[in-house]
Amino acid sequence: MRRKTVSATLSVLLVIGIAYGAVAYFALPEFWTVHDRHLADRISNFLTTTPQGIPGDPINVGLVGTKEEMLRAFAKAGWSAADPITLRSSIDIGLSVALDRPDDDAPVSTLLYEGRRQDLAFEKLAGESADRRHHVRFWKTAVLDNDGRPLWLGSASFDRGVGFSHDTGQITHHIAPDIDAERNNVIDSLLEAHVISSVDEAVGIGKTTDGHNGGGDPYFTDGMIKIGVLVPEDATAASSPQAGPNSD
């Protein structure tokens, strides 16, 4: 009798799990794709989308520099490059959250900008696990400065915890609503690391008080993009102490 009860319970749990997966990862994303399809022509040039075409996080930060300079700058500022999404990295971030242990290079979800997924992503933990973290995605653009270095446009936000998407029910991070604070944090941390030579502003999506990202999280912003110019790699090398002729 006990075996029958356990077997029946497991069967019910399996059915519930399959039903949840079908609804959260297939049916509802498709619904929101159709629901928001009419928004496609109105999506700002400075707004990302989810792979399903749902409006995502706005572009709010930019950096000018080579890929190598980007990697060096964030490493010097104490940020880690995010791992790509794989089965292993997904398991690792799940264990990080469940066991409250660090995962400095946990993956970030995919967002699209102008039809492309992010080229780079960086993060910095704000606690013991990947549950709470600063993170930013970047897309390389065709815009070049006078030295031929590209402009990278990014979307920065703060993950305040893990939960279920308000729109689809999928397991996801929820962002803090003040995305300007996270934009400023990215630039400030790079300034403190002395890897930015100058900062300017450009108009992004414009002032928004009731925005919602792809997970249904609310956000507000002044709609500006802060753009930093990274210190050239050769300038950094030139300013580093040089070893003397008798050094080991």
Short mmCIF file of C-alpha atoms in Angstrom, two decimals:
data_model
loop_
_atom_site.label_atom_id
_atom_site.label_comp_id
_atom_site.label_asym_id
_atom_site.label_seq_id
_atom_site.Cartn_x
_atom_site.Cartn_y
_atom_site.Cartn_z
CA MET A 1 0.00 0.00 0.00
CA ARG A 2 2.82 2.36 0.90
CA ARG A 3 4.56 1.72 -2.42
CA LYS A 4 1.35 2.47 -4.28
CA THR A 5 0.96 5.75 -2.37
CA VAL A 6 4.55 6.79 -3.11
CA SER A 7 4.16 5.81 -6.76
CA ALA A 8 0.91 7.76 -7.06
CA THR A 9 2.49 10.81 -5.41
CA LEU A 10 5.49 10.70 -7.74
CA SER A 11 3.18 10.40 -10.74
CA VAL A 12 1.20 13.45 -9.63
CA LEU A 13 4.41 15.43 -9.08
CA LEU A 14 5.68 14.40 -12.51
CA VAL A 15 2.45 15.52 -14.16
CA ILE A 16 2.56 18.84 -12.27
CA GLY A 17 6.20 19.34 -13.31
CA ILE A 18 5.48 18.63 -16.96
CA ALA A 19 2.44 20.91 -16.89
CA TYR A 20 4.44 23.72 -15.26
CA GLY A 21 7.23 23.39 -17.82
CA ALA A 22 4.80 23.39 -20.72
CA VAL A 23 2.96 26.47 -19.48
CA ALA A 24 5.95 28.50 -18.19
CA TYR A 25 8.46 27.74 -20.93
CA PHE A 26 6.28 27.23 -24.00
CA ALA A 27 2.65 28.36 -23.77
CA LEU A 28 3.04 31.67 -21.90
CA PRO A 29 6.15 32.85 -23.79
CA GLU A 30 4.28 32.22 -27.04
CA PHE A 31 1.26 34.11 -25.69
CA TRP A 32 3.38 37.13 -24.79
CA THR A 33 5.14 36.97 -28.16
CA VAL A 34 1.78 37.31 -29.91
CA HIS A 35 0.47 39.77 -27.33
CA ASP A 36 3.42 42.14 -27.71
CA ARG A 37 3.94 41.70 -31.46
CA HIS A 38 2.16 44.98 -32.14
CA LEU A 39 4.79 46.74 -30.01
CA ALA A 40 7.64 45.79 -32.34
CA ASP A 41 7.43 48.93 -34.44
CA ARG A 42 7.30 51.10 -31.31
CA ILE A 43 10.25 49.57 -29.49
CA SER A 44 12.89 52.23 -28.98
CA ASN A 45 16.32 51.88 -30.53
CA PHE A 46 17.56 51.77 -26.94
CA LEU A 47 15.41 48.93 -25.61
CA THR A 48 16.38 45.27 -25.57
CA THR A 49 14.00 42.37 -26.05
CA THR A 50 13.79 38.80 -24.84
CA PRO A 51 14.28 36.01 -27.40
CA GLN A 52 10.45 35.89 -27.54
CA GLY A 53 10.31 39.55 -28.60
CA ILE A 54 9.06 40.87 -25.27
CA PRO A 55 10.49 44.33 -24.39
CA GLY A 56 13.36 43.86 -21.94
CA ASP A 57 15.80 46.12 -20.07
CA PRO A 58 16.69 49.49 -21.61
CA ILE A 59 20.14 50.46 -22.81
CA ASN A 60 21.53 52.77 -20.13
CA VAL A 61 25.33 52.57 -20.27
CA GLY A 62 28.02 52.68 -22.93
CA LEU A 63 31.78 52.21 -23.12
CA VAL A 64 34.34 52.98 -25.81
CA GLY A 65 37.25 50.58 -26.09
CA THR A 66 38.49 47.31 -27.52
CA LYS A 67 37.26 43.95 -26.26
CA GLU A 68 40.57 43.43 -24.49
CA GLU A 69 40.26 46.83 -22.80
CA MET A 70 36.70 45.96 -21.71
CA LEU A 71 37.84 42.69 -20.13
CA ARG A 72 40.81 44.34 -18.46
CA ALA A 73 38.79 47.28 -17.14
CA PHE A 74 36.09 45.17 -15.50
CA ALA A 75 38.63 42.75 -14.05
CA LYS A 76 40.52 45.65 -12.51
CA ALA A 77 37.25 47.01 -11.08
CA GLY A 78 36.49 43.67 -9.42
CA TRP A 79 33.86 42.39 -11.84
CA SER A 80 33.79 38.91 -13.38
CA ALA A 81 32.91 37.96 -16.94
CA ALA A 82 29.72 35.88 -16.95
CA ASP A 83 29.88 32.32 -18.19
CA PRO A 84 27.76 31.30 -21.19
CA ILE A 85 24.53 29.45 -20.44
CA THR A 86 25.24 25.71 -20.39
CA LEU A 87 23.83 22.80 -18.39
CA ARG A 88 26.85 22.95 -16.08
CA SER A 89 26.68 26.72 -15.51
CA SER A 90 22.90 26.52 -14.96
CA ILE A 91 23.38 23.82 -12.32
CA ASP A 92 26.15 25.86 -10.69
CA ILE A 93 24.03 29.01 -10.36
CA GLY A 94 21.14 26.94 -9.01
CA LEU A 95 23.39 25.43 -6.35
CA SER A 96 24.83 28.87 -5.59
CA VAL A 97 21.38 30.26 -4.83
CA ALA A 98 20.10 27.15 -3.03
CA LEU A 99 23.21 26.66 -0.87
CA ASP A 100 24.05 30.37 -0.50
CA ARG A 101 27.56 29.95 -1.85
CA PRO A 102 29.52 32.12 -4.31
CA ASP A 103 29.37 31.80 -8.09
CA ASP A 104 31.32 34.80 -9.34
CA ASP A 105 30.92 34.02 -13.04
CA ALA A 106 27.32 32.74 -13.09
CA PRO A 107 25.54 33.07 -16.44
CA VAL A 108 23.05 35.83 -17.21
CA SER A 109 19.91 35.35 -19.27
CA THR A 110 19.91 36.17 -22.97
CA LEU A 111 18.62 39.53 -24.16
CA LEU A 112 18.64 40.77 -27.73
CA TYR A 113 19.55 44.21 -29.01
CA GLU A 114 18.95 44.90 -32.69
CA GLY A 115 18.34 41.18 -33.07
CA ARG A 116 21.63 40.06 -31.49
CA ARG A 117 22.32 38.47 -28.13
CA GLN A 118 24.81 40.20 -25.84
CA ASP A 119 28.48 40.02 -26.81
CA LEU A 120 29.81 40.43 -23.27
CA ALA A 121 28.36 40.32 -19.76
CA PHE A 122 29.90 41.15 -16.40
CA GLU A 123 28.76 40.74 -12.81
CA LYS A 124 29.73 41.43 -9.24
CA LEU A 125 28.13 39.60 -6.34
CA ALA A 126 26.38 41.67 -3.67
CA GLY A 127 26.07 38.82 -1.19
CA GLU A 128 27.21 35.28 -0.57
CA SER A 129 25.58 33.84 -3.70
CA ALA A 130 24.43 34.73 -7.22
CA ASP A 131 20.99 35.49 -5.76
CA ARG A 132 21.88 39.19 -5.47
CA ARG A 133 24.32 40.69 -7.94
CA HIS A 134 25.23 43.71 -10.03
CA HIS A 135 25.28 42.82 -13.71
CA VAL A 136 25.56 44.42 -17.13
CA ARG A 137 25.27 43.13 -20.69
CA PHE A 138 27.08 44.74 -23.65
CA TRP A 139 26.56 44.74 -27.40
CA LYS A 140 29.36 45.82 -29.74
CA THR A 141 28.22 48.46 -32.25
CA ALA A 142 29.63 49.62 -35.59
CA VAL A 143 30.32 53.11 -34.17
CA LEU A 144 34.06 53.82 -33.87
CA ASP A 145 35.97 56.60 -32.17
CA ASN A 146 38.85 58.48 -33.81
CA ASP A 147 41.24 55.72 -32.83
CA GLY A 148 39.06 53.02 -34.37
CA ARG A 149 37.82 51.68 -31.03
CA PRO A 150 34.18 50.54 -30.97
CA LEU A 151 31.30 51.80 -28.87
CA TRP A 152 29.68 49.13 -26.71
CA LEU A 153 26.10 49.77 -25.60
CA GLY A 154 24.99 48.09 -22.41
CA SER A 155 22.07 47.38 -20.14
CA ALA A 156 22.83 47.45 -16.42
CA SER A 157 20.49 46.37 -13.63
CA PHE A 158 20.67 44.89 -10.13
CA ASP A 159 19.40 41.38 -9.43
CA ARG A 160 17.63 41.62 -6.06
CA GLY A 161 16.63 37.96 -5.83
CA VAL A 162 15.42 34.85 -7.59
CA GLY A 163 11.74 34.12 -8.15
CA PHE A 164 9.14 33.44 -10.80
CA SER A 165 8.59 35.66 -13.82
CA HIS A 166 5.46 37.76 -13.43
CA ASP A 167 4.61 37.12 -17.08
CA THR A 168 5.53 33.49 -17.74
CA GLY A 169 6.15 31.85 -14.37
CA GLN A 170 9.69 30.88 -15.38
CA ILE A 171 12.38 30.85 -12.70
CA THR A 172 14.36 34.06 -13.11
CA HIS A 173 16.12 36.90 -11.33
CA HIS A 174 14.05 39.93 -10.37
CA ILE A 175 15.67 43.33 -10.87
CA ALA A 176 15.56 46.36 -8.58
CA PRO A 177 13.39 49.12 -10.10
CA ASP A 178 15.99 51.93 -9.93
CA ILE A 179 18.08 51.00 -12.96
CA ASP A 180 19.75 54.43 -12.99
CA ALA A 181 21.43 53.54 -9.70
CA GLU A 182 22.94 50.45 -11.30
CA ARG A 183 24.00 52.38 -14.41
CA ASN A 184 25.80 54.85 -12.13
CA ASN A 185 27.33 52.01 -10.13
CA VAL A 186 28.92 50.52 -13.26
CA ILE A 187 30.49 53.83 -14.29
CA ASP A 188 31.53 54.75 -10.74
CA SER A 189 33.26 51.41 -10.15
CA LEU A 190 35.26 51.82 -13.36
CA LEU A 191 36.15 55.40 -12.41
CA GLU A 192 37.35 54.21 -9.01
CA ALA A 193 39.54 51.65 -10.77
CA HIS A 194 41.01 54.48 -12.91
CA VAL A 195 40.18 52.76 -16.20
CA ILE A 196 37.91 55.51 -17.59
CA SER A 197 39.33 58.74 -18.97
CA SER A 198 36.05 60.63 -19.47
CA VAL A 199 32.27 60.28 -19.11
CA ASP A 200 29.51 61.81 -21.19
CA GLU A 201 25.73 61.41 -21.49
CA ALA A 202 23.40 60.68 -24.39
CA VAL A 203 19.63 60.46 -24.63
CA GLY A 204 18.36 56.87 -24.47
CA ILE A 205 14.76 55.69 -24.21
CA GLY A 206 13.71 58.87 -22.43
CA LYS A 207 12.19 59.32 -18.99
CA THR A 208 10.16 56.28 -17.99
CA THR A 209 8.23 55.90 -14.74
CA ASP A 210 6.27 52.69 -15.36
CA GLY A 211 8.51 50.43 -17.46
CA HIS A 212 8.43 46.63 -17.23
CA ASN A 213 11.14 44.26 -18.40
CA GLY A 214 10.86 40.80 -19.93
CA GLY A 215 10.25 39.20 -16.53
CA GLY A 216 7.48 41.65 -15.72
CA ASP A 217 9.61 43.56 -13.20
CA PRO A 218 8.84 47.29 -12.93
CA TYR A 219 11.57 49.87 -13.45
CA PHE A 220 11.98 53.62 -13.70
CA THR A 221 14.70 55.72 -15.34
CA ASP A 222 15.62 59.21 -16.43
CA GLY A 223 16.21 57.66 -19.85
CA MET A 224 19.82 58.75 -20.21
CA ILE A 225 22.83 56.67 -21.26
CA LYS A 226 26.14 57.27 -19.47
CA ILE A 227 29.06 56.65 -21.82
CA GLY A 228 32.60 56.17 -20.56
CA VAL A 229 35.79 56.19 -22.61
CA LEU A 230 38.18 53.49 -21.45
CA VAL A 231 41.82 54.30 -20.93
CA PRO A 232 43.71 52.86 -23.94
CA GLU A 233 45.62 49.68 -23.20
CA ASP A 234 48.92 51.20 -24.35
CA ALA A 235 48.41 54.18 -22.02
CA THR A 236 47.83 51.82 -19.09
CA ALA A 237 50.95 49.87 -19.92
CA ALA A 238 52.97 53.08 -20.22
CA SER A 239 51.85 54.20 -16.76
CA SER A 240 52.76 50.86 -15.12
CA PRO A 241 56.08 50.65 -13.23
CA GLN A 242 58.83 49.35 -15.50
CA ALA A 243 61.28 46.75 -14.32
CA GLY A 244 64.89 47.94 -14.07
CA PRO A 245 67.75 46.30 -15.93
CA ASN A 246 68.79 44.42 -12.80
CA SER A 247 65.32 43.22 -11.85
CA ASP A 248 64.56 39.51 -11.66
#
